[in-house]
PDB file of C-alpha atoms and ligand atoms in Angstrom:
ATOM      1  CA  UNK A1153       1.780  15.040   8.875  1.00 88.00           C
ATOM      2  CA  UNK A1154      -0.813  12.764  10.568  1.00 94.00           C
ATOM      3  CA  UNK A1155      -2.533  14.045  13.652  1.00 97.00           C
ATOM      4  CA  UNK A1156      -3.288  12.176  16.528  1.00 97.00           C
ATOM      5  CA  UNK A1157      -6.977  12.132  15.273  1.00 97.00           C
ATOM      6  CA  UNK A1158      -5.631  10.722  11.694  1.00 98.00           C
ATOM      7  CA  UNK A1159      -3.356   7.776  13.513  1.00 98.00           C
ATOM      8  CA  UNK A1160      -6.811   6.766  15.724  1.00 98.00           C
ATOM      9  CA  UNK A1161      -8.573   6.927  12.331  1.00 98.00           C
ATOM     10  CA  UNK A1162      -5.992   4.556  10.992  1.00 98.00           C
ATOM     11  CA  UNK A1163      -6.055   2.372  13.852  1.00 97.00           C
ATOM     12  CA  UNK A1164      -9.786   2.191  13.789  1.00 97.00           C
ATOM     13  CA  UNK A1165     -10.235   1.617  10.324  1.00 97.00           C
ATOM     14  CA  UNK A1166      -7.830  -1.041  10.241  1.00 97.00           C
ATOM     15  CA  UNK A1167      -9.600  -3.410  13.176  1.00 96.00           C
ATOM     16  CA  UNK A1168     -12.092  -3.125  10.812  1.00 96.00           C
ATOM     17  CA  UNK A1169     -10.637  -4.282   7.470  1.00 96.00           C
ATOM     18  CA  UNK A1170      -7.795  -6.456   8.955  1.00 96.00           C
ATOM     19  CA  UNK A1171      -9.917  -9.689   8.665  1.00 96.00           C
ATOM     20  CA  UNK A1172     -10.572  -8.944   4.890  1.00 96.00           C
ATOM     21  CA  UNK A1173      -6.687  -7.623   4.139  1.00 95.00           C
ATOM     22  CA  UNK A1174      -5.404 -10.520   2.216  1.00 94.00           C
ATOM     23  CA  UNK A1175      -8.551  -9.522  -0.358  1.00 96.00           C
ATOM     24  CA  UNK A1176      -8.403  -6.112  -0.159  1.00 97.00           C
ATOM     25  CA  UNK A1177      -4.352  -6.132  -1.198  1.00 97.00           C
ATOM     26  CA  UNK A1178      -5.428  -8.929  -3.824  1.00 95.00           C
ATOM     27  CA  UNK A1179      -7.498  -6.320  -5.051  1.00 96.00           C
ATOM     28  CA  UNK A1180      -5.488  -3.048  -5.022  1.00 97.00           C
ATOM     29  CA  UNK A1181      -2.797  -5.064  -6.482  1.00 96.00           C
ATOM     30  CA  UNK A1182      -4.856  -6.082  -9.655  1.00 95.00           C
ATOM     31  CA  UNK A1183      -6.074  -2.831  -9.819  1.00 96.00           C
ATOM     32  CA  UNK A1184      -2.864  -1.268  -9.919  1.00 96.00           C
ATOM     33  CA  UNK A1185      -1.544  -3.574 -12.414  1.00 95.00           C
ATOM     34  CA  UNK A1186      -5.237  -3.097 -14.840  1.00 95.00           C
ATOM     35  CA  UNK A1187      -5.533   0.632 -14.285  1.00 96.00           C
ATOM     36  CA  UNK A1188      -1.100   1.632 -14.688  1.00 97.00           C
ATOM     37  CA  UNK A1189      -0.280  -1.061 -16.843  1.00 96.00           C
ATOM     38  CA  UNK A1190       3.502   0.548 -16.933  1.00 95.00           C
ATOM     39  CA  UNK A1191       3.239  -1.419 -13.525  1.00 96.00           C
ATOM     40  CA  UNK A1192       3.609  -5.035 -14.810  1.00 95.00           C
ATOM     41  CA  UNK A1193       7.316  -4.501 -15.917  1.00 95.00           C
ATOM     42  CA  UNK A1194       7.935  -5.051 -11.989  1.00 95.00           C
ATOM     43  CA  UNK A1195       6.006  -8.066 -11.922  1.00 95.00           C
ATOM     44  CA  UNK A1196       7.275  -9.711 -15.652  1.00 93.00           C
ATOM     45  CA  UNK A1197       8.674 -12.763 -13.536  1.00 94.00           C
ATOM     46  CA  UNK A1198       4.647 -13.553 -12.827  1.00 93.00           C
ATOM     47  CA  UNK A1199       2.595 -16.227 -14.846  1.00 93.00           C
ATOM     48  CA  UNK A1200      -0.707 -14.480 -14.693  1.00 93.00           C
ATOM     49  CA  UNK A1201      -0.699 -10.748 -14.971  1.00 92.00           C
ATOM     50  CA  UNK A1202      -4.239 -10.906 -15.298  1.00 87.00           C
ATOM     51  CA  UNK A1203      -6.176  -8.312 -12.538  1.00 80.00           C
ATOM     52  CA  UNK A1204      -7.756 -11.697 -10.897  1.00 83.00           C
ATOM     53  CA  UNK A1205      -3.816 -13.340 -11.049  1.00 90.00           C
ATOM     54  CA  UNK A1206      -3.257 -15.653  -8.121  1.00 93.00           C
ATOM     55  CA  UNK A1207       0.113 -14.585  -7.941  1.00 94.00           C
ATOM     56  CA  UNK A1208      -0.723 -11.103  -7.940  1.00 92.00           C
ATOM     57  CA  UNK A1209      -3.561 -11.675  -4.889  1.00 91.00           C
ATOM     58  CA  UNK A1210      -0.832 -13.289  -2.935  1.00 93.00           C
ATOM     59  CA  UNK A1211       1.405 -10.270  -3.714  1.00 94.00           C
ATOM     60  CA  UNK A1212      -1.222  -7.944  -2.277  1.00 94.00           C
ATOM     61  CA  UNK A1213      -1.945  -9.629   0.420  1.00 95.00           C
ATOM     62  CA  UNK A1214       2.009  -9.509   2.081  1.00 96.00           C
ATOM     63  CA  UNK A1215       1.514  -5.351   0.814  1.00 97.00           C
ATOM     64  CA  UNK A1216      -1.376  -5.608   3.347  1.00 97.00           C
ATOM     65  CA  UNK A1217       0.822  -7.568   5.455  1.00 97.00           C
ATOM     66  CA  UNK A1218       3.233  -4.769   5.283  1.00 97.00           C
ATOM     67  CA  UNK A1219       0.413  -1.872   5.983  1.00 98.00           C
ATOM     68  CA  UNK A1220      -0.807  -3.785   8.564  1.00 97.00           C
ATOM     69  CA  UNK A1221       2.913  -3.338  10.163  1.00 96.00           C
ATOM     70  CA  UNK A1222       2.867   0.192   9.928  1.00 97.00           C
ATOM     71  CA  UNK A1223      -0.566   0.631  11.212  1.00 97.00           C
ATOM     72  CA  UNK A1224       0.770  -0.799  14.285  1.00 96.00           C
ATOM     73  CA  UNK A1225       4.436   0.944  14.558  1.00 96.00           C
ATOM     74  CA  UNK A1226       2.417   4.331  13.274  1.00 96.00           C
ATOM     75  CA  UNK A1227       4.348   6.089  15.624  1.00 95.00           C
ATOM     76  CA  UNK A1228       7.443   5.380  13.842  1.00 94.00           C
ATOM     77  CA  UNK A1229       7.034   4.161  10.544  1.00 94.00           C
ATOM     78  CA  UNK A1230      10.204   4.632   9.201  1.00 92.00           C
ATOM     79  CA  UNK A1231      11.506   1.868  11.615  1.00 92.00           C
ATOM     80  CA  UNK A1232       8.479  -0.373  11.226  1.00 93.00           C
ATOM     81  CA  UNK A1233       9.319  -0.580   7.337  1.00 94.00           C
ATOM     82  CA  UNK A1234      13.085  -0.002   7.029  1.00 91.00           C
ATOM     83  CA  UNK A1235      13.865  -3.932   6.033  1.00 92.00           C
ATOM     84  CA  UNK A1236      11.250  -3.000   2.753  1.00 94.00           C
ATOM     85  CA  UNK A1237      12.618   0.040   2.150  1.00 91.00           C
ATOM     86  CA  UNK A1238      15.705  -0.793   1.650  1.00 90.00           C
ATOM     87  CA  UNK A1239      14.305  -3.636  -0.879  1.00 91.00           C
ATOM     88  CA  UNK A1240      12.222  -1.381  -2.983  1.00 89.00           C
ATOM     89  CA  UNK A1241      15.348   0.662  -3.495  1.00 86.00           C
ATOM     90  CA  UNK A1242      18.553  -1.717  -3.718  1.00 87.00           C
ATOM     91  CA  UNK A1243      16.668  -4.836  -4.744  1.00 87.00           C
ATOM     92  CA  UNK A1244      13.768  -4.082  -6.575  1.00 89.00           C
ATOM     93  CA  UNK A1245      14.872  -0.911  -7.816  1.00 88.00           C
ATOM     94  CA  UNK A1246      10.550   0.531  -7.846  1.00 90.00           C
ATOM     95  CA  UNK A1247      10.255   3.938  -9.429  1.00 91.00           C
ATOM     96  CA  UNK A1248       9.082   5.810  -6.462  1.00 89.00           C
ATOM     97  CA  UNK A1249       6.482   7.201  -8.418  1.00 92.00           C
ATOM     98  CA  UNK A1250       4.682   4.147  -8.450  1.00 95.00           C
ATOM     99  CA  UNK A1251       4.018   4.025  -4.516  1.00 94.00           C
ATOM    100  CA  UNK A1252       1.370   6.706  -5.535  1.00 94.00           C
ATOM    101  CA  UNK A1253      -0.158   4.667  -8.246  1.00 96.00           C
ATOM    102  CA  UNK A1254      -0.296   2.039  -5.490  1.00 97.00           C
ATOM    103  CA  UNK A1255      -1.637   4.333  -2.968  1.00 97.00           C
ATOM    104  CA  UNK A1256      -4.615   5.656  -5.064  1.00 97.00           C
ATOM    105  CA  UNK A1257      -5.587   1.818  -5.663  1.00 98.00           C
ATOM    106  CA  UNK A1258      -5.755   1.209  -2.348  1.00 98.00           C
ATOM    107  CA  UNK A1259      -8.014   4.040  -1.035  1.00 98.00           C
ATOM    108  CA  UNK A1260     -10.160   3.370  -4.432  1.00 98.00           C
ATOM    109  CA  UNK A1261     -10.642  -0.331  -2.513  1.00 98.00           C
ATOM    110  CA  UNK A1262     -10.836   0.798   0.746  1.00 98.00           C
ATOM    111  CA  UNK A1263     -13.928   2.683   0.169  1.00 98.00           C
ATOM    112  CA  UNK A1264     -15.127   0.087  -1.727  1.00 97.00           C
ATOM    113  CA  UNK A1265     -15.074  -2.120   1.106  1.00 97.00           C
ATOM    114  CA  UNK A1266     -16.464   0.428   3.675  1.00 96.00           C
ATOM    115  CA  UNK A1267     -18.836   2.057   2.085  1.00 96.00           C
ATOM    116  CA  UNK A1268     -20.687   5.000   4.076  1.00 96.00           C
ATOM    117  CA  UNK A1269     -18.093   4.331   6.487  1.00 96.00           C
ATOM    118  CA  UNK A1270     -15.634   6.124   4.129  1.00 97.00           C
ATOM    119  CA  UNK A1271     -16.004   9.572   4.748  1.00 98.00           C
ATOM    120  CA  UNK A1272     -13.852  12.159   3.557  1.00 98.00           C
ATOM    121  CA  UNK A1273     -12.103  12.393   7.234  1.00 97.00           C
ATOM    122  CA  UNK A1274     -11.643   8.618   7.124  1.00 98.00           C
ATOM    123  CA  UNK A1275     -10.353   9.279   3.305  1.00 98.00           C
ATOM    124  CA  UNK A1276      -8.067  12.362   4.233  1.00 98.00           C
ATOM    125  CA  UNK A1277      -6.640   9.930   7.417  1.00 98.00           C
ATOM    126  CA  UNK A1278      -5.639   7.282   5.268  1.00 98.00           C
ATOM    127  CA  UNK A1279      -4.471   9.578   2.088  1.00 98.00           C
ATOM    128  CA  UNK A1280      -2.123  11.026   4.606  1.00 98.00           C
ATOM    129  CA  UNK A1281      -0.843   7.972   5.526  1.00 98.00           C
ATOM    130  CA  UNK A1282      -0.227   5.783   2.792  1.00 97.00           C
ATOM    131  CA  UNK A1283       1.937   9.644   1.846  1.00 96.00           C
ATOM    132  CA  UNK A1284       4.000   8.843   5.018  1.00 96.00           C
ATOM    133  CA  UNK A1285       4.463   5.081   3.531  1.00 96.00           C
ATOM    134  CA  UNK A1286       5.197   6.092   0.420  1.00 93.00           C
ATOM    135  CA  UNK A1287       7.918   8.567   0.860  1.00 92.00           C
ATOM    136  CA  UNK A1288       9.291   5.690   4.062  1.00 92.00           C
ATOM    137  CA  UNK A1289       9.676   2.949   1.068  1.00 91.00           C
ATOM    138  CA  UNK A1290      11.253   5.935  -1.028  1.00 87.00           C
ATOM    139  CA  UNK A1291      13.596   7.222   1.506  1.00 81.00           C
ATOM    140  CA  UNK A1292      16.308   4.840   0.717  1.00 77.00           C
ATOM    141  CA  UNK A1293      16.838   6.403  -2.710  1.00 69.00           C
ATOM    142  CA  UNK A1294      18.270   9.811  -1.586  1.00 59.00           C
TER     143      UNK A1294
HETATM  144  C1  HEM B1954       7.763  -7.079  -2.656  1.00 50.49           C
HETATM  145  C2  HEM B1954       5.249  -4.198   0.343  1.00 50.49           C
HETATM  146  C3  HEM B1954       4.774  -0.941  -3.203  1.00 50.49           C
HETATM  147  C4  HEM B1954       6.924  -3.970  -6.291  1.00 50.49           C
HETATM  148  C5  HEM B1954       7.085  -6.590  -1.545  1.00 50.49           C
HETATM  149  C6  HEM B1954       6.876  -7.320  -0.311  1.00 50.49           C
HETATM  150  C7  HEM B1954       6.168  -6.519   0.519  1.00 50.49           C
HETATM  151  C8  HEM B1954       5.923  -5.281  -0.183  1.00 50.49           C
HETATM  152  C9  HEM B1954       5.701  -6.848   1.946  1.00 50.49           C
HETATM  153  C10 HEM B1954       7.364  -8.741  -0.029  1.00 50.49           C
HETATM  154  C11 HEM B1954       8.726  -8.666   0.575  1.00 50.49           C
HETATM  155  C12 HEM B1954       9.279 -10.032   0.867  1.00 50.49           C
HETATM  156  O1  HEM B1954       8.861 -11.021   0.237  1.00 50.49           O
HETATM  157  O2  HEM B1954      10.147 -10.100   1.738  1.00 50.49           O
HETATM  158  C13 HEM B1954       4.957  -3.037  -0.349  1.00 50.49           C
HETATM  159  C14 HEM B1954       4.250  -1.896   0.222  1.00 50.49           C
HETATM  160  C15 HEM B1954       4.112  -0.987  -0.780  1.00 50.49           C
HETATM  161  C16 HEM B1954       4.736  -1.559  -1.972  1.00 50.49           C
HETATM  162  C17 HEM B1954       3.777  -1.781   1.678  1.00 50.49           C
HETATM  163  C18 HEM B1954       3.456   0.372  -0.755  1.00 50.49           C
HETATM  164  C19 HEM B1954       2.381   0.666  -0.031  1.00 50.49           C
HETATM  165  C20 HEM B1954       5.258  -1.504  -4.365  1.00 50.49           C
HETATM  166  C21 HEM B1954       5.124  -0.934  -5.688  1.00 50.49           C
HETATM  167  C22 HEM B1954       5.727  -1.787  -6.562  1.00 50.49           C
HETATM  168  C23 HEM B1954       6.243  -2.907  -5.778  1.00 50.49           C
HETATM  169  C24 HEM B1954       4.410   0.393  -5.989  1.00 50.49           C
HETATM  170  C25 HEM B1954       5.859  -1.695  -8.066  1.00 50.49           C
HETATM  171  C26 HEM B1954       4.943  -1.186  -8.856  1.00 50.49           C
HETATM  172  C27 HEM B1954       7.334  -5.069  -5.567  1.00 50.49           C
HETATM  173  C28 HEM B1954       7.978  -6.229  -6.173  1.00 50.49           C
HETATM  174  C29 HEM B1954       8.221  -7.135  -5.119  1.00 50.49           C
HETATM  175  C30 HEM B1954       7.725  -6.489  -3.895  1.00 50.49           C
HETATM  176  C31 HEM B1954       8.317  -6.423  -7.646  1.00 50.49           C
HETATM  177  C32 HEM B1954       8.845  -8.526  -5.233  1.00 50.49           C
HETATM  178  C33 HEM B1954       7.772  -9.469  -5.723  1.00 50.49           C
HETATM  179  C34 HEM B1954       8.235 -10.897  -5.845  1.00 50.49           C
HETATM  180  O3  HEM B1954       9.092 -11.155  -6.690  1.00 50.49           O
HETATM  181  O4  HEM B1954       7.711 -11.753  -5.116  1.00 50.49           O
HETATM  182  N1  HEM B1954       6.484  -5.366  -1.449  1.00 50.49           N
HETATM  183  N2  HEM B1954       5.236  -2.794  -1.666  1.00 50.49           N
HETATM  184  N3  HEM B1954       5.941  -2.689  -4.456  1.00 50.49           N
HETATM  185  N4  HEM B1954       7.206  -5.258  -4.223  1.00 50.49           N
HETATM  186 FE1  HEM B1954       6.317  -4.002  -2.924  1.00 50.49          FE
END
């Protein structure tokens, strides 16, 4: 579980990519469908399932979108994402094990973007989080 040191890590980090997080999820997206190709099936309905798709960037950025929404209702993020939970599960129908593929994307980005800034407590903050995300968009299932 996140301590109250983790959630201010979040936070912090997050002022600090938000004005970049429409790139950022274009990125983690194409990574995610270049790196776990097994990934695309989800997207087949896409033109361009190329890692640079413009379909795909605009799909990353609302999964920033989304982030960005549970960054702020940290607290309780279970509520803040209950509306895409219930998609992933009844609509979408996204092999849970996925939101880890997803997850490891995103904190390969995120340290691409920050740099020095990424230290292992900043790495352990968010690792613990996008955990808490993952099993809140998988909770539906059970
Ligand atoms: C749709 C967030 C993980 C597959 C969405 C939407 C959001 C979102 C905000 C748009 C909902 C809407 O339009 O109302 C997230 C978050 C994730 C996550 C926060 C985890 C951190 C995944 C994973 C997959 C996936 C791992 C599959 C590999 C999809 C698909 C759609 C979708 C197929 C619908 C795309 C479309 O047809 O436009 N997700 N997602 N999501 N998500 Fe996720």
């Amino acid at each position: 579980t996140l301590s109250a040191h983790d959630k201010e890590l979040v936070a912090k980090t997050w002022t600090k990519i938000a004005p970049k997080a429409a790139q950022i999820g274009g990125e983690a997206l194409g990574r995610l469908i270049a790196v776990f190709p097994q990934t695309k099936t989800y997207f087949s309905h896409f033109a361009d399932l190329s890692a640079s798709s413009p379909q795909i960037k605009a799909h990353g950025a609302k999964v920033l979108g989304a982030i960005g929404q549970a960054v702020s209702g940290i607290d309780n993020v279970s509520a803040s994402l209950s509306k895409l939970s219930e998609l992933h599960a009844y609509n979408l129908r996204v092999d849970p094990a996925n939101f880890k593929l997803l997850a490891h994307t995103l904190l390969v980005t995120l340290s691409a973007y920050l740099g020095a800034e990424f230290t292992p407590e900043v790495h352990l903050a968010w690792d613990k989080f996008l955990a808490l995300v993952a099993t809140v968009l998988s909770e539906k299932y059970r």
